[in-house]
CSV table of C-alpha atoms in Angstrom, one decimal:
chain,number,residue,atom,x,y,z
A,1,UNK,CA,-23.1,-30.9,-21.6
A,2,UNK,CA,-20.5,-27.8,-21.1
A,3,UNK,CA,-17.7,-28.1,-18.6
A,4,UNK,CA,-17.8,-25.7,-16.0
A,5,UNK,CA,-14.8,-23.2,-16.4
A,6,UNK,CA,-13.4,-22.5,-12.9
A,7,UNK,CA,-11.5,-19.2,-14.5
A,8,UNK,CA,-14.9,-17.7,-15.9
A,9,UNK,CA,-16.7,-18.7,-12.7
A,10,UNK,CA,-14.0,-17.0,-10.4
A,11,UNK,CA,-14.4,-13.8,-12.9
A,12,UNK,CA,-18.3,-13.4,-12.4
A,13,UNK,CA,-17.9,-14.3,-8.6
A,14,UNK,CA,-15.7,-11.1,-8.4
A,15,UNK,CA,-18.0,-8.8,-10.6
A,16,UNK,CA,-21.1,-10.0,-8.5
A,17,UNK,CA,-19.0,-8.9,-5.2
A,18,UNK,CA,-17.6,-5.4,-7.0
A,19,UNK,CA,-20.1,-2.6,-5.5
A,20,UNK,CA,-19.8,0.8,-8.3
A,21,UNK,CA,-22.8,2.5,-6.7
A,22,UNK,CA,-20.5,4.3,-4.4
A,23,UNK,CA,-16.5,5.1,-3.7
A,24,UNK,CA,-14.2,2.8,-3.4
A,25,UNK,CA,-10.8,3.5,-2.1
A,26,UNK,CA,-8.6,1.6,-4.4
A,27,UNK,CA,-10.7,2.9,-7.2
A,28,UNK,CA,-10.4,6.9,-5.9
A,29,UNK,CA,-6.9,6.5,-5.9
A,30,UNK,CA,-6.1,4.5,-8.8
A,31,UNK,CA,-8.2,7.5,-10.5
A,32,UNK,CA,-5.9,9.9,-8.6
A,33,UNK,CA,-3.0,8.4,-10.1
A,34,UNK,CA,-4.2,8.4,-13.9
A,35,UNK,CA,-5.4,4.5,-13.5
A,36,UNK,CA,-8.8,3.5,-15.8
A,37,UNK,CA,-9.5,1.2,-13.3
A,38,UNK,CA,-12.4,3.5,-11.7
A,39,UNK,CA,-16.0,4.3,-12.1
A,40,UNK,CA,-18.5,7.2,-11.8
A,41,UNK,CA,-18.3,7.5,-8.3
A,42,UNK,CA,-14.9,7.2,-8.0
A,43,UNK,CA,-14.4,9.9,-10.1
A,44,UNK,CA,-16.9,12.2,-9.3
A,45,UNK,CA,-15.4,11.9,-5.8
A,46,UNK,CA,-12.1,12.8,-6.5
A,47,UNK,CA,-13.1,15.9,-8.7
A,48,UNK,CA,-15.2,16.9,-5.3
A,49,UNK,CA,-11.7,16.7,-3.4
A,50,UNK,CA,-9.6,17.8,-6.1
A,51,UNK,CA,-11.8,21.2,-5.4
A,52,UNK,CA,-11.4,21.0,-1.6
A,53,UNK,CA,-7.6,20.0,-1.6
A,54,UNK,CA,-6.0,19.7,-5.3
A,55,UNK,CA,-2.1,18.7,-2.9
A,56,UNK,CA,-4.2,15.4,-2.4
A,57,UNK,CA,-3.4,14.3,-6.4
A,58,UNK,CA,0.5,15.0,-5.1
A,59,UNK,CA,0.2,12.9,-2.4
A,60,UNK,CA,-1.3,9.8,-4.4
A,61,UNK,CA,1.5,10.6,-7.0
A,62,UNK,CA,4.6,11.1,-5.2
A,63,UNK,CA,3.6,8.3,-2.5
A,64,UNK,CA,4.6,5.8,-5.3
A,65,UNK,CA,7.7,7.7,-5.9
A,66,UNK,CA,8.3,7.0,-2.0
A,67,UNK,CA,7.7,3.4,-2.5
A,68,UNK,CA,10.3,3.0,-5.1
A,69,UNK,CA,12.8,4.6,-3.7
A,70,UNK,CA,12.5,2.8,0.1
A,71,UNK,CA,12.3,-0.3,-2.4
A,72,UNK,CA,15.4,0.3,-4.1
A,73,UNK,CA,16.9,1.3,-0.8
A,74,UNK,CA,16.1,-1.8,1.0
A,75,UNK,CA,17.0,-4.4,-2.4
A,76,UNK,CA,20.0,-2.7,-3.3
A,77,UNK,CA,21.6,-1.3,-0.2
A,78,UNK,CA,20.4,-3.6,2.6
A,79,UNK,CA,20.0,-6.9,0.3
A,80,UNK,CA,16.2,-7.8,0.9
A,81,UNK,CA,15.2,-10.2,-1.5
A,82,UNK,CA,11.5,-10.4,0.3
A,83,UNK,CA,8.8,-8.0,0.5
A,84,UNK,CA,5.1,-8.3,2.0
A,85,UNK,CA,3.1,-5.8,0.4
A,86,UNK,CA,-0.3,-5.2,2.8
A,87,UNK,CA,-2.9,-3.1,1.3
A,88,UNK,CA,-1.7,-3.9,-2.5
A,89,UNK,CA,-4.2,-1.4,-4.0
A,90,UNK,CA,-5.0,-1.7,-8.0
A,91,UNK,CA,-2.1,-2.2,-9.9
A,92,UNK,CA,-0.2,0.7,-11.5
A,93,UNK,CA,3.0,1.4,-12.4
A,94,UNK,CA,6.5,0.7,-10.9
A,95,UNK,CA,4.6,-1.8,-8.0
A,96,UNK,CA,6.9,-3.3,-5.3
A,97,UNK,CA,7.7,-6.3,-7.5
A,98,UNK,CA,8.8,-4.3,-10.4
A,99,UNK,CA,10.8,-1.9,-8.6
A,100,UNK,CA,12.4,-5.4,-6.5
A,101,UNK,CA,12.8,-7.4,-9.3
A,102,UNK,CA,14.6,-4.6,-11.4
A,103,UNK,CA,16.9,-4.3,-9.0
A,104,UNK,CA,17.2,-7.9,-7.8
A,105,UNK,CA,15.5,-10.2,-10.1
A,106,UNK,CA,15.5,-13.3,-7.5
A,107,UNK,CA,13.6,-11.1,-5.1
A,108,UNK,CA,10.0,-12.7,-3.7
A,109,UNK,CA,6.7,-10.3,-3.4
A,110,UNK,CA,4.0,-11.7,-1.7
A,111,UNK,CA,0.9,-9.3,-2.1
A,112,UNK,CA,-1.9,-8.6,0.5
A,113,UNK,CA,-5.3,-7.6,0.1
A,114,UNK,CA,-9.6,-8.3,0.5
A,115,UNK,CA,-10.7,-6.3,-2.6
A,116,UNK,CA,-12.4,-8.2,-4.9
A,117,UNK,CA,-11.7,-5.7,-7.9
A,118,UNK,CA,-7.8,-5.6,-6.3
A,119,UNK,CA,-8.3,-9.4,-6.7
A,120,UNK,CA,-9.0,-9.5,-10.3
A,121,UNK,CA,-6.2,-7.3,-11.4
A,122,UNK,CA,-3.7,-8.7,-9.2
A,123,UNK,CA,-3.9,-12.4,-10.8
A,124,UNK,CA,-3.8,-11.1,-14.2
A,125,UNK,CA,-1.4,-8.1,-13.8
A,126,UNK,CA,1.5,-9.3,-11.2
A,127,UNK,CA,3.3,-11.5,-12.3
A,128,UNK,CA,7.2,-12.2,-11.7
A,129,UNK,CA,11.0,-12.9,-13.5
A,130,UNK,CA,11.5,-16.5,-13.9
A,131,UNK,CA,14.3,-16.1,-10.9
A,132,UNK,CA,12.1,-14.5,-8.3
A,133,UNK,CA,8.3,-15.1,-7.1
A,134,UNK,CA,5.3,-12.8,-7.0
A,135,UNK,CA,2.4,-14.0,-5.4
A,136,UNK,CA,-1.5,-12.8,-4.1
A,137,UNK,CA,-3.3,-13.3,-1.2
A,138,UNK,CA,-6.7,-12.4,-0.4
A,139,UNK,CA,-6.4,-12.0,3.4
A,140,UNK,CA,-7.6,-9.1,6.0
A,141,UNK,CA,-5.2,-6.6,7.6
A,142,UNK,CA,-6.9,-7.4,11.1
A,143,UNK,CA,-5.4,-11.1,10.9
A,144,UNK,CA,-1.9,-11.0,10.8
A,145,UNK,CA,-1.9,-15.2,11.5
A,146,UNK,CA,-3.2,-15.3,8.8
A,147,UNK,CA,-1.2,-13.6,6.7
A,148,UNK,CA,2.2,-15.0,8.0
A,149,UNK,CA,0.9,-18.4,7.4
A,150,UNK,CA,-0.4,-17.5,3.7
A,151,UNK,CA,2.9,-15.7,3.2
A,152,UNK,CA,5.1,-18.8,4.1
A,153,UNK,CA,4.0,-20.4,1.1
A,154,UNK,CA,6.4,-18.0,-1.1
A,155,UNK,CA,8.7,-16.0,1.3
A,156,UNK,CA,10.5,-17.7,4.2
A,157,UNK,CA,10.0,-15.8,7.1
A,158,UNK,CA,13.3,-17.5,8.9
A,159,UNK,CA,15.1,-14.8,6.6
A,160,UNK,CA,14.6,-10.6,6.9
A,161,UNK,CA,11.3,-9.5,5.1
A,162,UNK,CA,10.3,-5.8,4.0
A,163,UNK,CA,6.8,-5.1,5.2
A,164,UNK,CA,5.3,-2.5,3.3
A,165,UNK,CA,2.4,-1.3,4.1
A,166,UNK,CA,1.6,2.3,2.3
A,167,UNK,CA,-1.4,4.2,2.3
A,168,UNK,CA,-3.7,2.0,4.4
A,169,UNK,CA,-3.4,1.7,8.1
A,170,UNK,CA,-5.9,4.7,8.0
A,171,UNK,CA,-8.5,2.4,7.3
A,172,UNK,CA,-8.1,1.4,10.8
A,173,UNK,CA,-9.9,4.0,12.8
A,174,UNK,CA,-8.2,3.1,16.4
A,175,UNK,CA,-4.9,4.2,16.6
A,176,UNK,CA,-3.9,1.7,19.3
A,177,UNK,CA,-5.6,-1.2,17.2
A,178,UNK,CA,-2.9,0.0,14.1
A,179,UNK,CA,-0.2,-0.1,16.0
A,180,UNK,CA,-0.9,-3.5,17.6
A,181,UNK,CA,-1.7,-4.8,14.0
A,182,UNK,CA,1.7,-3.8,12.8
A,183,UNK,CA,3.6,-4.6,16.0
A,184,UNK,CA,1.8,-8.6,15.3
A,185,UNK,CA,3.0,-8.4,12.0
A,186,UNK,CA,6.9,-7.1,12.7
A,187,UNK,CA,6.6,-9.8,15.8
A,188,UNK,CA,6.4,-12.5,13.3
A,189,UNK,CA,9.5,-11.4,11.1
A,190,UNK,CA,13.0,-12.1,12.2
A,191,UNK,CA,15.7,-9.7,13.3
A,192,UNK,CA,17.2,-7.8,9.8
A,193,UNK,CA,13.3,-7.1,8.4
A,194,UNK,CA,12.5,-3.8,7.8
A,195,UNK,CA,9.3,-2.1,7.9
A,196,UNK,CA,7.9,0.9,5.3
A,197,UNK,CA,4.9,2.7,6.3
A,198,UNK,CA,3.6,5.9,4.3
A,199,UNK,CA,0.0,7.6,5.4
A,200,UNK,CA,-1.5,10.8,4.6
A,201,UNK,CA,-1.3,13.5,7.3
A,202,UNK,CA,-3.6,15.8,9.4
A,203,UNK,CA,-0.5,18.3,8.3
A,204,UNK,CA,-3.4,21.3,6.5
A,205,UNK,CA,-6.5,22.3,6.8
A,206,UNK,CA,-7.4,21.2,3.5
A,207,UNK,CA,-5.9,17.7,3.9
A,208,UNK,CA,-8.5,17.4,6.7
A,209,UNK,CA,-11.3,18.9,4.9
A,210,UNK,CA,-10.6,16.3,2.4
A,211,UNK,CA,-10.5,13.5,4.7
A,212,UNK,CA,-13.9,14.8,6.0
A,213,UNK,CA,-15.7,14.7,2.7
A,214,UNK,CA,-14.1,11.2,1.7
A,215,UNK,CA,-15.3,10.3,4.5
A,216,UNK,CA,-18.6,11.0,4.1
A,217,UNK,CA,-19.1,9.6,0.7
A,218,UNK,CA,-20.3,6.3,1.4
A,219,UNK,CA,-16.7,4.9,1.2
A,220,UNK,CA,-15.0,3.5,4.0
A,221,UNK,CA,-13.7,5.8,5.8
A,222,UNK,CA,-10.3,6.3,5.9
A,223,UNK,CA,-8.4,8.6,8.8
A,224,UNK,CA,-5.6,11.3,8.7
A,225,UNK,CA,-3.5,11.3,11.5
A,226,UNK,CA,-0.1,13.3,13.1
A,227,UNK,CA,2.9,13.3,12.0
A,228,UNK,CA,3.5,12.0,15.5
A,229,UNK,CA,1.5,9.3,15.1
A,230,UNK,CA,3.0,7.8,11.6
A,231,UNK,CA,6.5,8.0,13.8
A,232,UNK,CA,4.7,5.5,16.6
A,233,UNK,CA,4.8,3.1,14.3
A,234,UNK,CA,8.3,2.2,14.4
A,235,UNK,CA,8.8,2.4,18.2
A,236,UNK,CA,11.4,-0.1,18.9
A,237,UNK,CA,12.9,-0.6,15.7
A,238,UNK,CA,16.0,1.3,14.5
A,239,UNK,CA,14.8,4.2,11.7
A,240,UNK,CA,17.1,4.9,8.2
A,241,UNK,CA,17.8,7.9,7.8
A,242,UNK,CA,16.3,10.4,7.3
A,243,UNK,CA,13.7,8.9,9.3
A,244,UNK,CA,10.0,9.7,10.0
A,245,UNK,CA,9.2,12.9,6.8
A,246,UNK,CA,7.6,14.0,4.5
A,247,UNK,CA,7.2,11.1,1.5
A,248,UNK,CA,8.9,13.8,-1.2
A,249,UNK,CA,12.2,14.4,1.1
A,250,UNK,CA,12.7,10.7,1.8
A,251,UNK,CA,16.3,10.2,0.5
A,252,UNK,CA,14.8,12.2,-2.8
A,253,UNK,CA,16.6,11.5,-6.1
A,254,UNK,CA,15.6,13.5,-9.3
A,255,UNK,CA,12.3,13.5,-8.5
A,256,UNK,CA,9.3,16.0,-7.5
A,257,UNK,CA,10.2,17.1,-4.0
A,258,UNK,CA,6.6,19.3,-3.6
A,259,UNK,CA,6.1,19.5,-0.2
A,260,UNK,CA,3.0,16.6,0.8
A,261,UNK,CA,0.7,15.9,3.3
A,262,UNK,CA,2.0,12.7,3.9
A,263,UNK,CA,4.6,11.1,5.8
A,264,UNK,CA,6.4,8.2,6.0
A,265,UNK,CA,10.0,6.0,7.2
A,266,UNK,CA,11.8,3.1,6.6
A,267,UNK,CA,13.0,1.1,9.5
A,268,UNK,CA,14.7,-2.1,10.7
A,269,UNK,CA,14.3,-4.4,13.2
A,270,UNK,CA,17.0,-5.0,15.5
């Protein structure tokens, strides 16, 4: 009689629940950003936007240049040793918890996100120094509760926290619902936490033409919004400079500084 294996069961769980017969968000972009963790559809999407708006490779690319730099800024000149990563995405390079832990090896990454291909990567791909933590959780954007609660098991939320959350609130078509989700989520850090959004922008026509045909791909949509609106984000909290811009001219270092259609900020809670 064989003994079940709880690892292999897990595995084909996951592949049963991974749907390649059209776009998938993390996929696109992991394609976008010279990953191999993609499939037909994925790609044949992103060749389709490539033709409508090539800038939208840029923005994937230099969007994780913006992430390491705000996560640099915030371990190095502010002292955060936590980060709560929402919307993890497939991993790539130079994720939160290598940028963190390079910089501060003690630092703790907690992970967020419902994917079960994200899933599968995540557990075998992030892990952490001996001094510090990285962890995974498999919990929805729309339930910050939960999220705290399944973050408390690695970071403690009595101390400042760095919530990242890049490249996904567009996934959340009402704009007052978005900011209410982040607004829970900043409610249940203390004073010192910082918060790090980045989102494409309705800043050309062809970033919106893109946005219309990823949209109607079969993959969930996903929606561009103002410059204006990125900025709302962080009402009542106290911006770094140089506050809400571009992701490329975000305290740039010798890096690509090609103007983007995306946006973003870093900002602490008073």
């Amino acid at each position: 009689m064989s003994v079940p294996d709880p690892q292999a069961e897990a595995a084909a769980e996951i592949r049963a629940r991974i749907d390649t017969s059209k776009p998938h968000s993390a996929r696109f972009w992991n394609y976008f950003v010279g990953g191999k963790d993609n499939y037909e559809k994925d790609r044949e999407l992103g060749n389709h936007i490539k033709g409508i708006h090539p800038g939208l490779v840029d923005v994937a690319r230099l969007s994780r240049q913006f992430l390491g730099r705000a996560v640099r800024h915030l371990a190095t000149e502010q002292g955060i040793r936590q980060f709560l990563d929402i919307g993890t995405g497939l991993p790539t390079a130079d994720n939160t918890h290598e940028v963190a832990q390079r910089a501060a090896p003690d630092s703790r990454i907690v992970y967020v996100d419902n994917d079960p291909l994200v899933l599968a990567h995540a557990r075998a791909l992030l892990t952490s120094t001996p001094e510090g933590a990285t962890s995974y959780i498999d919990a929805d954007l729309y339930d910050p509760k939960a999220i705290l609660k399944a973050a408390s098991a690695t970071l403690d939320l009595s101390r400042p926290v760095a919530l990242m959350i890049l490249n996904t609130l567009g996934h959340v078509a009402d704009y007052g619902q978005a900011r209410d989700l982040v607004a829970e989520l900043m409610a249940g850090l203390p004073s010192g936490s910082y918060l790090v959004i980045s989102d494409s922008t309705a800043t050309s026509t062809g970033m919106i033409a893109a946005s219309d045909a990823y949209n109607k791909s079969g993959a969930i949509p996903y929606h561009v919004r103002s410059v204006e609106e990125i900025g709302g984000f962080f009402d009542g909290l106290e911006l770094v400079e140089p506050g809400v811009s571009q992701v490329t001219r975000w305290r740039p270092e010798a890096e690509d500084t090609t103007p983007v259609d995306a946006y973003g900020a870093v900002a602490r809670k008073p």
